[in-house]
Coordinates of C-alpha atoms in Angstrom, one line a residue:
Chain A
M1 CA 23.2 5.6 -37.2
I2 CA 24.6 4.5 -33.8
E3 CA 23.2 1.2 -32.6
A4 CA 21.8 1.2 -29.1
V5 CA 24.2 -0.5 -26.7
P6 CA 22.5 -3.4 -24.9
P7 CA 22.3 -2.8 -21.1
P8 CA 25.0 -4.4 -19.1
S9 CA 24.1 -7.7 -17.7
A10 CA 22.6 -7.1 -14.3
R11 CA 23.4 -10.6 -13.1
M12 CA 26.9 -11.2 -11.8
S13 CA 28.6 -14.5 -12.5
T14 CA 29.7 -16.5 -9.5
L15 CA 33.3 -15.5 -10.2
N16 CA 32.5 -11.8 -10.3
W17 CA 30.4 -12.1 -7.2
A18 CA 33.2 -13.9 -5.3
R19 CA 35.7 -11.2 -6.5
K20 CA 33.5 -8.4 -5.4
N21 CA 32.7 -9.8 -2.0
F22 CA 35.8 -11.7 -1.0
F23 CA 38.8 -10.6 -3.0
A24 CA 38.2 -6.9 -3.7
T25 CA 41.5 -5.9 -2.1
W26 CA 44.6 -7.9 -1.1
Y27 CA 43.7 -7.8 2.6
D28 CA 40.2 -8.9 1.8
A29 CA 41.7 -11.9 0.0
V30 CA 44.0 -12.7 2.9
F31 CA 41.2 -12.7 5.4
S32 CA 38.9 -14.6 3.1
I33 CA 41.4 -17.4 2.6
I34 CA 42.3 -17.6 6.4
L35 CA 38.6 -17.7 7.3
A36 CA 37.8 -20.3 4.6
V37 CA 40.6 -22.6 5.9
L38 CA 39.3 -22.2 9.5
I39 CA 35.7 -22.9 8.5
I40 CA 36.7 -25.9 6.4
M41 CA 38.8 -27.3 9.3
G42 CA 36.1 -26.7 11.9
L43 CA 33.4 -28.3 9.7
N44 CA 35.7 -31.2 9.0
A45 CA 36.3 -31.8 12.7
L46 CA 32.6 -31.4 13.5
I47 CA 31.4 -33.7 10.8
G48 CA 34.1 -36.3 11.7
W49 CA 33.2 -36.1 15.4
A50 CA 29.4 -36.0 15.0
F51 CA 28.9 -38.4 12.1
L52 CA 31.9 -40.2 10.6
D53 CA 33.7 -41.4 13.7
A54 CA 30.6 -41.5 15.9
I55 CA 29.5 -44.6 17.8
W56 CA 25.8 -45.1 17.5
S57 CA 24.8 -48.3 19.3
V58 CA 25.1 -49.4 22.9
E59 CA 26.8 -52.8 22.0
N60 CA 29.9 -50.8 20.9
K61 CA 30.0 -48.9 24.1
D62 CA 33.5 -50.0 25.0
Q63 CA 34.8 -48.2 21.8
C64 CA 33.7 -44.9 23.3
T65 CA 37.1 -43.4 24.2
Y66 CA 38.5 -39.9 24.0
D67 CA 40.0 -40.7 20.6
A68 CA 36.7 -41.9 19.0
G69 CA 34.0 -39.5 17.8
A70 CA 30.7 -38.7 19.4
C71 CA 29.3 -41.5 21.5
W72 CA 25.7 -41.2 20.5
A73 CA 25.1 -44.6 22.2
V74 CA 24.5 -42.5 25.4
I75 CA 21.3 -41.1 23.8
E76 CA 20.1 -44.5 22.9
S77 CA 20.8 -45.7 26.4
R78 CA 19.7 -42.6 28.3
G79 CA 17.3 -40.9 25.9
R80 CA 14.2 -42.0 27.7
L81 CA 15.5 -40.7 30.9
I82 CA 16.3 -37.3 29.4
L83 CA 12.9 -37.1 27.6
F84 CA 10.7 -38.6 30.4
G85 CA 12.6 -38.2 33.7
L86 CA 11.3 -40.5 36.4
Y87 CA 7.9 -41.1 34.6
P88 CA 7.1 -44.8 34.9
Y89 CA 8.6 -46.7 31.9
E90 CA 5.4 -48.6 30.8
E91 CA 3.4 -45.3 30.9
Q92 CA 5.8 -43.2 28.9
W93 CA 3.5 -43.4 25.8
R94 CA 1.2 -41.2 27.7
S95 CA 3.9 -38.6 28.3
T96 CA 4.7 -38.7 24.6
I97 CA 1.1 -38.2 23.5
A98 CA 0.7 -35.4 26.1
C99 CA 3.7 -33.7 24.7
L100 CA 2.4 -33.9 21.1
V101 CA -0.9 -32.5 22.2
V102 CA 0.7 -29.5 23.8
I103 CA 3.0 -29.0 20.8
S104 CA 0.1 -29.1 18.5
T105 CA -1.8 -26.7 20.7
I106 CA 1.1 -24.3 20.5
A107 CA 1.2 -24.8 16.7
L108 CA -2.5 -24.3 16.3
S109 CA -2.5 -21.1 18.3
C110 CA 0.1 -19.8 15.9
L111 CA -2.4 -19.8 13.2
P112 CA -4.3 -16.5 12.7
V113 CA -7.5 -18.4 12.4
F114 CA -7.5 -19.1 16.0
W115 CA -6.8 -15.5 17.1
S116 CA -10.1 -14.6 18.6
I117 CA -11.1 -13.9 22.1
R118 CA -13.3 -17.1 22.0
R119 CA -11.2 -19.5 20.1
I120 CA -7.8 -19.1 21.8
P121 CA -9.1 -19.8 25.4
I122 CA -11.1 -22.9 24.2
L123 CA -8.0 -24.2 22.4
W124 CA -5.7 -23.6 25.4
I125 CA -8.0 -25.0 28.0
A126 CA -8.7 -28.0 25.9
G127 CA -5.0 -28.7 25.2
F128 CA -3.9 -28.1 28.7
T129 CA -6.7 -30.4 30.2
I130 CA -5.9 -33.2 27.9
F131 CA -2.2 -32.9 28.8
V132 CA -2.9 -33.0 32.5
L133 CA -5.4 -35.8 32.3
L134 CA -3.0 -38.0 30.3
M135 CA 0.0 -37.3 32.4
R136 CA -1.8 -37.7 35.7
G137 CA -4.0 -40.7 34.7
G138 CA -5.9 -42.4 37.5
F139 CA -8.9 -43.3 35.2
A140 CA -9.8 -45.6 32.3
G141 CA -7.2 -48.1 33.4
M142 CA -4.4 -45.6 33.3
P143 CA -2.5 -45.8 36.6
L144 CA -2.2 -42.5 38.6
V145 CA 1.2 -40.8 38.1
S146 CA 1.6 -38.0 40.6
S147 CA 3.3 -34.7 39.4
D148 CA 6.4 -35.6 41.6
Q149 CA 7.2 -38.3 39.0
W150 CA 6.8 -36.0 36.0
G151 CA 10.0 -35.1 34.4
G152 CA 12.2 -34.6 31.4
L153 CA 11.0 -32.8 28.2
S154 CA 7.3 -33.2 29.1
L155 CA 7.8 -31.4 32.4
T156 CA 9.7 -28.6 30.5
I157 CA 6.8 -28.3 28.0
F158 CA 4.2 -28.5 30.8
I159 CA 5.8 -25.7 32.7
F160 CA 6.2 -23.6 29.6
A161 CA 2.7 -24.2 28.5
G162 CA 1.2 -23.7 32.0
V163 CA 3.1 -20.5 32.5
F164 CA 1.9 -19.2 29.1
V165 CA -1.7 -20.2 29.5
I166 CA -2.1 -18.8 33.0
G167 CA 0.3 -15.9 32.5
M168 CA -1.3 -14.5 29.3
P169 CA -4.8 -13.8 30.7
L170 CA -3.1 -12.4 33.9
A171 CA -0.9 -10.2 31.7
V172 CA -4.0 -8.8 29.9
L173 CA -5.7 -8.2 33.3
F174 CA -2.6 -6.5 34.8
A175 CA -2.2 -4.3 31.7
L176 CA -5.8 -3.2 31.7
A177 CA -5.7 -2.6 35.5
R178 CA -2.6 -0.5 35.3
R179 CA -4.4 1.7 32.6
S180 CA -7.6 1.9 34.8
N181 CA -9.2 5.3 35.3
L182 CA -9.5 4.5 39.0
P183 CA -6.1 5.7 40.6
V184 CA -6.3 3.1 43.4
I185 CA -6.4 0.2 40.9
A186 CA -3.9 1.7 38.5
K187 CA -1.4 2.6 41.2
S188 CA -1.6 -0.7 43.1
F189 CA -1.3 -2.8 40.1
G190 CA 1.6 -0.6 38.8
F191 CA 3.3 -1.1 42.2
F192 CA 2.7 -4.8 42.1
I193 CA 4.1 -5.2 38.6
D194 CA 7.1 -3.2 39.4
I195 CA 7.8 -5.2 42.5
V196 CA 7.6 -8.6 40.7
R197 CA 9.8 -7.2 37.9
S198 CA 12.4 -6.2 40.3
L199 CA 12.6 -9.6 42.0
P200 CA 14.8 -12.4 40.4
L201 CA 12.8 -15.3 39.1
L202 CA 14.7 -17.7 41.3
T203 CA 13.6 -15.8 44.5
I204 CA 10.0 -16.0 43.4
L205 CA 10.1 -19.7 42.6
F206 CA 11.9 -20.5 45.9
A207 CA 9.2 -18.5 47.8
A208 CA 6.4 -20.4 46.0
A209 CA 8.1 -23.8 46.7
V210 CA 9.3 -23.3 50.2
I211 CA 7.7 -20.3 51.9
V212 CA 4.1 -20.4 50.7
P213 CA 3.5 -23.8 52.4
L214 CA 4.5 -22.2 55.6
L215 CA 2.0 -19.4 55.3
L216 CA -1.1 -21.1 53.7
P217 CA -3.2 -23.8 55.2
E218 CA -2.6 -27.2 53.6
A219 CA -6.1 -27.3 52.0
I220 CA -5.4 -24.4 49.6
Q221 CA -1.6 -24.6 49.0
G222 CA -1.9 -27.2 46.2
N223 CA 1.1 -29.2 45.2
K224 CA 4.5 -27.8 44.7
L225 CA 4.4 -28.0 40.9
M226 CA 1.2 -26.1 40.8
R227 CA 2.6 -23.4 43.1
V228 CA 5.7 -23.0 41.1
V229 CA 3.8 -22.8 37.8
I230 CA 1.5 -20.1 39.1
A231 CA 4.4 -18.1 40.6
F232 CA 6.3 -18.4 37.3
A233 CA 3.1 -17.3 35.5
I234 CA 2.8 -14.2 37.7
F235 CA 6.4 -13.4 36.9
F236 CA 5.8 -13.8 33.1
A237 CA 2.6 -11.8 33.4
A238 CA 4.4 -8.8 35.0
Y239 CA 6.7 -8.6 32.0
Q240 CA 4.1 -9.4 29.4
A241 CA 1.7 -6.9 30.9
E242 CA 4.2 -4.1 30.2
I243 CA 4.5 -5.4 26.6
I244 CA 0.7 -5.4 26.2
R245 CA 0.4 -1.9 27.8
A246 CA 2.9 -0.6 25.3
G247 CA 0.8 -2.1 22.6
L248 CA -2.3 -0.5 23.9
Q249 CA -0.6 2.9 24.1
S250 CA 0.7 2.6 20.5
T251 CA -2.9 2.2 19.3
P252 CA -4.2 5.6 18.2
K253 CA -6.6 7.4 20.5
G254 CA -9.1 7.7 17.6
Q255 CA -9.6 3.9 17.7
E256 CA -11.1 4.1 21.2
E257 CA -13.0 7.2 20.3
A258 CA -14.6 5.6 17.2
A259 CA -15.7 2.5 19.1
V260 CA -17.1 4.6 22.0
A261 CA -18.9 6.9 19.5
L262 CA -20.4 3.9 17.8
G263 CA -21.9 2.8 21.1
M264 CA -19.8 -0.4 21.4
P265 CA -19.6 -1.6 25.0
Y266 CA -16.4 -1.5 27.1
W267 CA -15.6 -5.2 26.8
S268 CA -16.1 -5.1 23.1
L269 CA -13.8 -2.1 22.8
I270 CA -11.1 -4.0 24.7
S271 CA -11.5 -7.5 23.1
D272 CA -12.5 -6.5 19.5
I273 CA -10.7 -3.3 18.9
L274 CA -7.8 -2.5 21.3
L275 CA -6.3 -5.9 22.3
P276 CA -6.1 -7.4 18.7
Q277 CA -4.2 -4.3 17.6
A278 CA -2.0 -4.2 20.7
F279 CA -1.0 -7.8 20.2
R280 CA -0.3 -7.3 16.5
N281 CA 1.8 -4.3 17.3
T282 CA 3.9 -6.1 19.9
L283 CA 4.2 -9.6 18.4
P284 CA 8.0 -9.4 18.2
S285 CA 8.4 -8.6 21.9
T286 CA 5.7 -11.2 22.8
I287 CA 7.6 -13.9 20.9
N288 CA 10.8 -12.8 22.5
Q289 CA 9.2 -13.1 25.9
A290 CA 8.0 -16.7 25.0
V291 CA 11.5 -17.6 24.0
I292 CA 13.0 -16.3 27.2
T293 CA 10.4 -18.1 29.3
F294 CA 11.1 -21.4 27.5
K295 CA 14.7 -21.1 28.3
E296 CA 14.1 -20.0 31.9
T297 CA 12.1 -23.2 32.6
S298 CA 15.5 -24.8 33.3
I299 CA 15.7 -22.8 36.5
V300 CA 13.2 -25.0 38.2
T301 CA 15.9 -27.7 38.5
I302 CA 17.1 -25.8 41.6
I303 CA 14.0 -26.3 43.5
G304 CA 14.0 -30.0 42.8
F305 CA 12.2 -30.5 39.5
F306 CA 13.4 -33.0 37.1
E307 CA 12.9 -31.1 33.8
V308 CA 14.9 -31.8 30.7
M309 CA 18.1 -30.1 31.8
A310 CA 18.1 -31.9 35.2
S311 CA 17.3 -35.3 33.6
G312 CA 20.1 -34.7 31.2
N313 CA 22.5 -34.1 34.1
A314 CA 21.2 -37.3 35.7
A315 CA 21.9 -39.2 32.6
I316 CA 25.6 -38.6 32.9
G317 CA 25.7 -38.4 36.6
N318 CA 26.0 -42.1 37.4
G319 CA 29.5 -42.9 36.2
E320 CA 28.4 -45.3 33.5
W321 CA 28.1 -42.6 30.9
G322 CA 30.1 -40.0 32.8
N323 CA 32.5 -39.2 30.0
Q324 CA 29.6 -38.5 27.5
Y325 CA 28.5 -35.2 28.9
V326 CA 29.4 -33.3 25.7
E327 CA 27.0 -35.6 23.7
V328 CA 24.2 -35.2 26.2
Y329 CA 24.6 -31.4 26.3
V330 CA 24.7 -31.3 22.4
F331 CA 21.5 -33.3 22.5
L332 CA 19.9 -30.9 25.0
A333 CA 21.0 -27.9 23.1
L334 CA 19.4 -29.4 20.0
I335 CA 16.1 -29.8 21.8
Y336 CA 16.1 -26.2 23.0
F337 CA 17.3 -25.0 19.6
I338 CA 14.4 -26.7 17.7
F339 CA 11.9 -25.0 20.0
V340 CA 13.5 -21.5 20.1
F341 CA 14.5 -21.5 16.4
G342 CA 10.9 -22.5 15.5
L343 CA 9.5 -19.7 17.6
S344 CA 11.9 -17.1 16.1
R345 CA 11.2 -18.2 12.5
Y346 CA 7.5 -18.1 13.2
G347 CA 7.9 -14.5 14.5
A348 CA 9.8 -13.6 11.4
W349 CA 7.1 -15.1 9.2
L350 CA 4.4 -13.2 11.1
E351 CA 6.2 -9.9 10.6
T352 CA 6.6 -10.4 6.9
R353 CA 3.0 -11.4 6.7
M354 CA 1.8 -8.3 8.6
R355 CA 4.0 -6.0 6.5
L356 CA 2.6 -7.4 3.3
G357 CA -1.0 -7.5 4.3
H358 CA -2.9 -8.3 7.3
A359 CA -2.8 -10.8 10.1
Chain B
M1 CA -42.1 24.9 16.7
P2 CA -40.1 21.9 15.5
E3 CA -38.8 19.3 18.0
V4 CA -35.3 20.1 19.4
A5 CA -32.7 17.5 18.7
I6 CA -29.8 19.1 20.5
S7 CA -30.0 21.8 23.1
I8 CA -27.0 23.4 24.9
E9 CA -27.3 25.8 27.8
S10 CA -24.5 28.0 29.2
L11 CA -21.8 25.4 28.5
E12 CA -18.3 26.0 29.9
K13 CA -15.3 23.8 29.2
H14 CA -11.8 24.2 30.6
F15 CA -8.6 22.2 29.7
D16 CA -6.7 22.9 32.9
K17 CA -6.2 26.7 32.7
F18 CA -7.3 27.0 29.0
H19 CA -10.9 28.2 28.7
A20 CA -12.0 26.3 25.6
L21 CA -15.7 27.0 25.6
K22 CA -17.3 30.1 27.0
D23 CA -21.0 30.2 27.8
I24 CA -22.2 28.4 24.7
N25 CA -26.1 28.4 24.1
L26 CA -27.3 26.6 21.1
E27 CA -30.4 24.8 19.9
V28 CA -30.5 22.5 16.9
P29 CA -34.0 21.7 15.7
D30 CA -34.9 18.2 14.4
G31 CA -33.8 17.8 10.7
Q32 CA -31.6 20.9 10.6
T33 CA -28.2 20.9 9.0
L34 CA -25.9 23.1 11.1
V35 CA -22.4 24.0 10.0
I36 CA -19.9 25.2 12.6
C37 CA -17.0 27.1 11.2
G38 CA -14.2 29.4 12.5
P39 CA -10.5 29.6 12.8
S40 CA -8.5 26.7 14.2
G41 CA -8.4 26.7 18.0
S42 CA -11.8 28.3 18.3
G43 CA -13.4 25.3 20.1
K44 CA -15.5 23.9 17.2
S45 CA -14.2 20.4 17.5
T46 CA -14.4 20.5 21.3
L47 CA -18.1 21.6 21.1
I48 CA -19.1 18.9 18.7
R49 CA -17.2 16.3 20.8
C50 CA -19.2 17.4 23.9
M51 CA -22.4 16.5 22.1
N52 CA -21.9 12.8 22.3
G53 CA -19.9 12.8 25.5
L54 CA -16.4 12.1 23.9
E55 CA -15.4 15.2 25.8
G56 CA -16.6 16.2 29.3
Y57 CA -17.4 19.7 30.3
T58 CA -17.0 21.9 33.3
S59 CA -20.5 23.3 33.7
G60 CA -23.8 23.9 31.8
Q61 CA -26.2 21.5 30.3
I62 CA -26.4 19.4 27.1
E63 CA -29.5 17.6 26.1
V64 CA -29.6 15.4 23.0
L65 CA -33.0 14.0 21.9
G66 CA -34.2 14.8 25.4
L67 CA -31.4 12.8 27.2
P68 CA -29.0 14.7 29.5
V69 CA -25.4 14.1 28.2
G70 CA -23.3 14.0 31.3
D71 CA -21.5 11.5 33.6
N72 CA -24.2 8.8 33.5
A73 CA -22.8 6.0 31.5
L74 CA -26.1 4.3 30.8
V75 CA -27.6 7.6 29.4
L76 CA -24.4 8.3 27.4
D77 CA -24.8 4.8 25.9
K78 CA -28.4 5.6 24.8
V79 CA -27.2 8.9 23.3
R80 CA -24.4 7.3 21.3
K81 CA -26.6 4.7 19.8
Q82 CA -28.7 7.5 18.2
V83 CA -25.8 9.8 17.4
G84 CA -23.3 8.8 14.6
M85 CA -19.9 10.4 14.3
V86 CA -17.4 10.8 11.5
F87 CA -13.9 11.9 12.3
Q88 CA -11.2 13.8 10.6
N89 CA -8.9 10.8 10.5
F90 CA -11.7 8.2 9.6
N91 CA -10.7 6.0 12.5
L92 CA -11.6 2.8 10.7
F93 CA -10.5 -0.4 12.5
P94 CA -7.3 -1.3 10.6
H95 CA -7.4 -5.0 11.5
L96 CA -10.9 -5.6 10.2
T97 CA -12.2 -5.7 6.7
I98 CA -14.3 -2.9 5.3
L99 CA -17.4 -5.1 5.8
E100 CA -16.5 -6.2 9.2
N101 CA -15.9 -2.5 10.2
C102 CA -19.6 -1.9 9.4
V103 CA -20.9 -5.2 10.7
L104 CA -19.3 -5.5 14.1
P105 CA -20.5 -2.3 15.6
Q106 CA -24.1 -3.2 14.7
I107 CA -23.7 -6.6 16.5
R108 CA -22.0 -5.2 19.5
A109 CA -23.8 -1.9 20.0
I110 CA -27.4 -2.7 19.1
G111 CA -27.3 -6.5 19.2
R112 CA -28.4 -7.0 15.6
D113 CA -27.7 -10.6 14.3
R114 CA -24.9 -11.1 11.9
K115 CA -27.0 -11.8 8.9
A116 CA -29.2 -8.7 9.2
A117 CA -26.0 -6.6 10.1
T118 CA -24.3 -7.8 6.9
A119 CA -27.3 -6.9 4.8
E120 CA -27.6 -3.5 6.3
A121 CA -23.8 -2.9 6.0
M122 CA -23.8 -3.9 2.3
D123 CA -26.7 -1.6 1.7
Q124 CA -25.0 1.4 3.2
L125 CA -21.7 0.6 1.5
H126 CA -23.6 0.4 -1.8
K127 CA -25.1 3.9 -1.1
M128 CA -21.6 5.2 -0.4
Q129 CA -20.4 3.5 -3.6
V130 CA -17.7 1.5 -1.9
E131 CA -19.3 -2.0 -1.8
A132 CA -16.8 -3.2 -4.3
H133 CA -14.1 -2.9 -1.6
S134 CA -16.0 -4.7 1.1
K135 CA -13.4 -7.5 1.4
K136 CA -10.4 -5.1 1.5
Y137 CA -8.7 -3.7 4.6
P138 CA -8.8 0.1 5.4
D139 CA -5.2 0.7 4.3
Q140 CA -5.8 -0.8 0.9
I141 CA -8.3 2.0 -0.2
S142 CA -7.9 5.7 -0.7
G143 CA -8.7 8.3 2.0
G144 CA -11.9 9.4 0.3
Q145 CA -13.1 5.8 0.2
Q146 CA -12.1 5.3 3.8
Q147 CA -14.2 8.3 4.8
R148 CA -17.2 7.0 3.0
V149 CA -16.8 3.7 4.7
A150 CA -16.7 5.5 8.0
L151 CA -19.9 7.2 7.0
A152 CA -21.5 3.9 6.0
R153 CA -20.3 2.4 9.4
A154 CA -22.0 5.2 11.3
L155 CA -25.2 5.2 9.2
S156 CA -25.7 1.4 9.5
L157 CA -26.6 2.0 13.1
K158 CA -29.5 4.2 11.8
P159 CA -28.7 7.2 13.9
K160 CA -31.1 10.2 14.2
I161 CA -28.2 12.7 14.4
M162 CA -24.9 12.8 12.6
L163 CA -21.9 14.7 13.8
F164 CA -19.1 15.5 11.4
D165 CA -15.8 16.6 12.8
E166 CA -13.8 18.1 9.9
P167 CA -14.6 15.1 7.6
T168 CA -12.6 16.4 4.7
S169 CA -9.6 18.0 6.4
A170 CA -7.3 15.0 6.1
L171 CA -8.1 14.3 2.5
D172 CA -6.2 15.0 -0.6
P173 CA -7.9 17.8 -2.6
E174 CA -9.2 15.6 -5.4
M175 CA -11.0 13.3 -2.9
I176 CA -12.9 16.1 -1.0
S177 CA -15.7 16.3 -3.4
E178 CA -16.5 12.6 -3.4
V179 CA -17.1 12.7 0.3
L180 CA -19.0 16.1 0.2
D181 CA -21.3 14.6 -2.5
V182 CA -22.4 11.7 -0.3
M183 CA -22.8 14.1 2.7
Q184 CA -24.9 16.3 0.5
D185 CA -27.4 13.4 -0.1
L186 CA -27.7 13.1 3.6
T187 CA -28.6 16.6 4.2
R188 CA -31.5 16.2 1.8
A189 CA -32.8 13.4 3.9
D190 CA -34.5 14.5 7.2
M191 CA -31.5 13.8 9.4
T192 CA -30.2 16.2 11.9
I193 CA -26.6 17.1 11.0
V194 CA -23.9 19.1 12.8
C195 CA -20.8 19.6 10.8
V196 CA -17.5 21.2 11.6
T197 CA -15.8 22.1 8.3
H198 CA -13.7 24.6 6.4
E199 CA -15.4 23.8 3.2
M200 CA -17.4 27.0 2.9
G201 CA -18.7 26.2 -0.5
F202 CA -20.3 23.1 0.9
A203 CA -21.6 25.0 3.9
R204 CA -23.2 27.5 1.6
A205 CA -24.9 24.8 -0.5
V206 CA -26.2 22.6 2.3
A207 CA -26.4 24.4 5.6
D208 CA -29.7 25.6 7.0
R209 CA -27.8 27.6 9.5
I210 CA -24.1 28.5 10.0
I211 CA -22.5 29.5 13.3
L212 CA -19.0 31.0 13.5
M213 CA -16.9 30.4 16.5
A214 CA -13.7 32.2 17.7
E215 CA -11.8 31.8 21.0
G216 CA -14.5 29.5 22.5
V217 CA -17.4 31.9 21.8
I218 CA -20.2 31.8 19.3
V219 CA -19.5 35.0 17.4
E220 CA -22.3 35.1 15.0
E221 CA -24.9 32.8 13.7
G222 CA -27.4 33.0 10.8
S223 CA -28.6 31.6 7.5
P224 CA -25.9 31.1 4.8
E225 CA -27.2 34.1 2.9
Q226 CA -26.8 36.3 5.9
M227 CA -23.4 34.9 6.9
F228 CA -21.9 35.2 3.4
N229 CA -23.5 38.3 2.1
D230 CA -24.2 40.4 5.2
P231 CA -22.0 39.5 8.1
Q232 CA -22.4 41.8 11.1
N233 CA -19.4 40.9 13.3
E234 CA -15.9 42.0 12.5
I235 CA -14.5 38.5 13.1
T236 CA -17.0 37.0 10.7
K237 CA -16.2 39.6 8.0
E238 CA -12.5 38.8 8.4
F239 CA -13.1 35.1 8.3
M240 CA -15.3 35.2 5.2
K241 CA -12.8 37.3 3.4
V242 CA -10.0 34.9 4.2
V243 CA -11.9 31.7 3.2
H244 CA -13.1 33.4 0.0
S245 CA -9.7 34.5 -1.2

């Protein structure tokens, strides 16, 4: 009798794993060691700069020299300017709450429970209205803060949320119009979308800020921020419309036929059957578009808005903290990173969820 | 004379240069089970899709339950509420549960309230023996089950006429009979049925009348007995020989 040999252990020991992945050949080993040394040196320098040698409080400001580590005191001193811009100091709690409201609105609309043609608009309109009321004030003992004074992170978030909330319904409208059976509508919307997509965002924003007031009577031109958000939303909608259109086209013809044969009305065919599938099919691109839009909000600096990037520049622009630009930019980068990384992770989670079952 | 459910007069249909239907004349009396068969590309599917306006036509006349099927969207809407259709590829809505697939059309198309719609849907799903899957999504059940759900979905709108467009052609062989069985129950009820199929055994068992199409023309029509045992036309003879072998 020959005893059965036990199967080889499937799990590799750490040593074997390292040998297989890093030291398989002599040149693998050389590269592994060089890279390891570089990584350790880099990490060492980074941790030393950012934490160990860092100066945290404003009282020690005179220790901030080139030899010392990061001078985070600048954030303590200028953080409020970066986050709130020129928003009045005593009223900044309003800006904070307004930001939190918009962030929770964004978070809530990420939950599949809210993905219906009724719930999403209610949620967005509610969140957006609360934000504007809080930021603007002028009632219930809250002094009026006009949008010229809005700034910092809350302005960035306002622009992003405004563009998304106005742009998304526009995008759906554009996409449906471009697919219309009436050639006049389909062609003219197609032409309009292609024109908008072929213009740089900067040009469109400049036109909205500077040229539109020359063309429209004062009564209907609104304030500059409003015009810029609407122009940005149209730009966003032109791109998002093409994404939605792709989603509609990837939905099998049979879906529409089944709904039509069942006697479901056109609006129901669109809102219950086609759009939900189109959005599910194109979620990665939609999230990508949201990420791009969030990052592009910094462009409004150029037409005189004091969003987070501009207020960051202002924080180091007055000489007092002029040497701490690296710290301020790192801080700004962290803010962007948190938003963008959050969106990307959310996108990845959705894709897994949809692959496994159903969203 | 029985009432006429569907009447078609000198129907012509072109796809650009392709002449898909040539001078079709057809009457389906109320309660009849009509099977349309014929080689692929003969225009069977086009004909059945004209009956509820999924496909337009070049000239001629179609009347369903006395209503003219044409360009008028309001009339088409009335027609579709009384005519159910089952497709080759099921066409269930993949983002909705089985139950919601059956409930939503009732709410949207005929304005039934959710409670009544749910009761009706569960009743139909029960008759199709798929009520156990009501909470699942379409891609979690087999093709045969999906087709029975599609049938339940159409039936929960209480149509007077059912159109079947090759309902078993996309199914694995072992699932065909479970779908044909529930369809057979329908033919015993007094519903008007038009069915495009290649299942000649089924046609023989349930059809009141069979028509055979080839190249956009109705070549021959008659009772199953006649068509199977005593076909007159050469094309019919050839077709019957092929499907029997």
